PDB file of C-alpha atoms in Angstrom:
ATOM      1  CA  ALA E   1       0.792   7.275   6.728  1.00 85.00           C
ATOM      2  CA  ARG E   2      -0.597   7.730  10.767  1.00 87.00           C
ATOM      3  CA  ALA E   3      -0.124  11.402  10.904  1.00 88.00           C
ATOM      4  CA  VAL E   4      -1.993  11.803   7.519  1.00 87.00           C
ATOM      5  CA  LEU E   5      -4.496   9.051   8.779  1.00 88.00           C
ATOM      6  CA  ALA E   6      -4.631  10.611  12.125  1.00 90.00           C
ATOM      7  CA  LYS E   7      -5.380  14.321  11.047  1.00 91.00           C
ATOM      8  CA  ALA E   8      -8.112  13.127   8.163  1.00 90.00           C
ATOM      9  CA  GLY E   9      -9.971  11.189  11.395  1.00 93.00           C
ATOM     10  CA  VAL E  10      -9.504   7.622  10.894  1.00 91.00           C
ATOM     11  CA  PRO E  11      -8.922   5.453  14.298  1.00 94.00           C
ATOM     12  CA  VAL E  12      -5.662   4.816  13.230  1.00 93.00           C
ATOM     13  CA  ASP E  13      -5.081   1.782  15.894  1.00 94.00           C
ATOM     14  CA  PRO E  14      -8.777  -0.173  14.910  1.00 94.00           C
ATOM     15  CA  LEU E  15      -7.636   0.208  11.681  1.00 92.00           C
ATOM     16  CA  ARG E  16      -3.861  -1.370  11.767  1.00 92.00           C
ATOM     17  CA  VAL E  17      -5.583  -4.513  13.659  1.00 95.00           C
ATOM     18  CA  LYS E  18      -8.001  -4.702  11.039  1.00 94.00           C
ATOM     19  CA  VAL E  19      -5.268  -4.214   8.037  1.00 92.00           C
ATOM     20  CA  THR E  20      -3.033  -6.733  10.182  1.00 94.00           C
ATOM     21  CA  ALA E  21      -5.540  -9.566  10.181  1.00 95.00           C
ATOM     22  CA  GLU E  22      -6.807  -9.129   7.097  1.00 93.00           C
ATOM     23  CA  LEU E  23      -2.717  -9.845   5.825  1.00 89.00           C
ATOM     24  CA  GLU E  24      -1.961 -12.697   8.009  1.00 92.00           C
ATOM     25  CA  ARG E  25      -5.779 -14.220   6.160  1.00 91.00           C
ATOM     26  CA  LEU E  26      -3.630 -14.350   2.966  1.00 87.00           C
ATOM     27  CA  PRO E  27      -1.942 -16.520   1.778  1.00 82.00           C
ATOM     28  CA  LYS E  28       1.580 -17.270   2.276  1.00 80.00           C
ATOM     29  CA  VAL E  29       4.835 -18.639   0.172  1.00 76.00           C
ATOM     30  CA  THR E  30       6.983 -20.922   1.424  1.00 76.00           C
ATOM     31  CA  GLY E  31       9.751 -23.292   0.640  1.00 72.00           C
ATOM     32  CA  PRO E  32      12.304 -23.050  -2.278  1.00 72.00           C
ATOM     33  CA  SER E  33      10.306 -21.123  -4.835  1.00 68.00           C
ATOM     34  CA  GLY E  34       8.967 -18.775  -2.590  1.00 65.00           C
ATOM     35  CA  ALA E  35      12.534 -17.037  -2.996  1.00 69.00           C
ATOM     36  CA  ALA E  36      12.388 -13.050  -3.367  1.00 66.00           C
ATOM     37  CA  GLU E  37      13.020 -13.816  -6.973  1.00 70.00           C
ATOM     38  CA  ASN E  38      10.266 -15.702  -7.295  1.00 70.00           C
ATOM     39  CA  GLN E  39       7.508 -13.503  -6.110  1.00 72.00           C
ATOM     40  CA  TYR E  40       6.084 -11.437  -8.678  1.00 78.00           C
ATOM     41  CA  ALA E  41       3.372  -8.308  -7.663  1.00 84.00           C
ATOM     42  CA  SER E  42      -0.349  -8.825  -8.659  1.00 89.00           C
ATOM     43  CA  GLY E  43      -2.262  -7.016 -10.867  1.00 92.00           C
ATOM     44  CA  ARG E  44      -4.249  -4.954  -8.026  1.00 92.00           C
ATOM     45  CA  PHE E  45      -0.551  -4.330  -6.597  1.00 93.00           C
ATOM     46  CA  THR E  46       0.757  -3.206  -9.813  1.00 94.00           C
ATOM     47  CA  LYS E  47      -2.734  -1.264 -10.571  1.00 96.00           C
ATOM     48  CA  LEU E  48      -2.419   0.123  -6.715  1.00 96.00           C
ATOM     49  CA  VAL E  49       1.337   1.338  -7.741  1.00 95.00           C
ATOM     50  CA  ALA E  50       0.414   2.865 -10.857  1.00 97.00           C
ATOM     51  CA  GLN E  51      -2.359   4.827  -9.630  1.00 97.00           C
ATOM     52  CA  SER E  52       0.322   6.402  -7.164  1.00 97.00           C
ATOM     53  CA  GLU E  53       2.738   7.577  -9.570  1.00 97.00           C
ATOM     54  CA  ASP E  54      -0.086   9.432 -11.058  1.00 97.00           C
ATOM     55  CA  GLU E  55      -0.989  10.843  -7.640  1.00 96.00           C
ATOM     56  CA  ALA E  56       2.360  11.682  -7.600  1.00 96.00           C
ATOM     57  CA  LYS E  57       2.419  13.609 -10.888  1.00 96.00           C
ATOM     58  CA  LYS E  58      -0.784  14.896 -10.290  1.00 96.00           C
ATOM     59  CA  LEU E  59       1.135  17.049  -7.467  1.00 95.00           C
ATOM     60  CA  LYS E  60       4.246  17.511  -9.001  1.00 96.00           C
ATOM     61  CA  ASP E  61       5.894  15.552  -6.499  1.00 96.00           C
ATOM     62  CA  GLU E  62       9.289  13.934  -7.405  1.00 94.00           C
ATOM     63  CA  TYR E  63       8.960  10.685  -5.395  1.00 94.00           C
ATOM     64  CA  VAL E  64       6.178   8.529  -4.457  1.00 95.00           C
ATOM     65  CA  SER E  65       5.331   8.109  -1.119  1.00 94.00           C
ATOM     66  CA  VAL E  66       3.212   6.798   1.514  1.00 92.00           C
ATOM     67  CA  GLU E  67       0.385   9.865   1.209  1.00 91.00           C
ATOM     68  CA  HIS E  68       0.079   8.728  -2.606  1.00 95.00           C
ATOM     69  CA  LEU E  69      -0.383   4.905  -1.463  1.00 94.00           C
ATOM     70  CA  LEU E  70      -2.986   6.861   0.487  1.00 92.00           C
ATOM     71  CA  LEU E  71      -4.845   8.271  -2.102  1.00 93.00           C
ATOM     72  CA  ALA E  72      -4.564   5.732  -4.834  1.00 95.00           C
ATOM     73  CA  ALA E  73      -5.953   3.474  -2.054  1.00 92.00           C
ATOM     74  CA  ALA E  74      -8.948   5.668  -1.485  1.00 90.00           C
TER      75      ALA E  74
END
């Protein structure tokens, strides 16, 4: 993703710092109920993944990659 963002003229390091800070603000799952099998994707994340799959199909790509996620997020 770094190369794609850099090629698009996005300042990657400040973006990384901002994204990391935003992720740190999110609530954390802890304790026995926080096991991987007890975690679920949010509606927003599910929608992002579906849009990423649509981007891959439009580009006739076989797999969803970081580039497709970036396109969907944009």
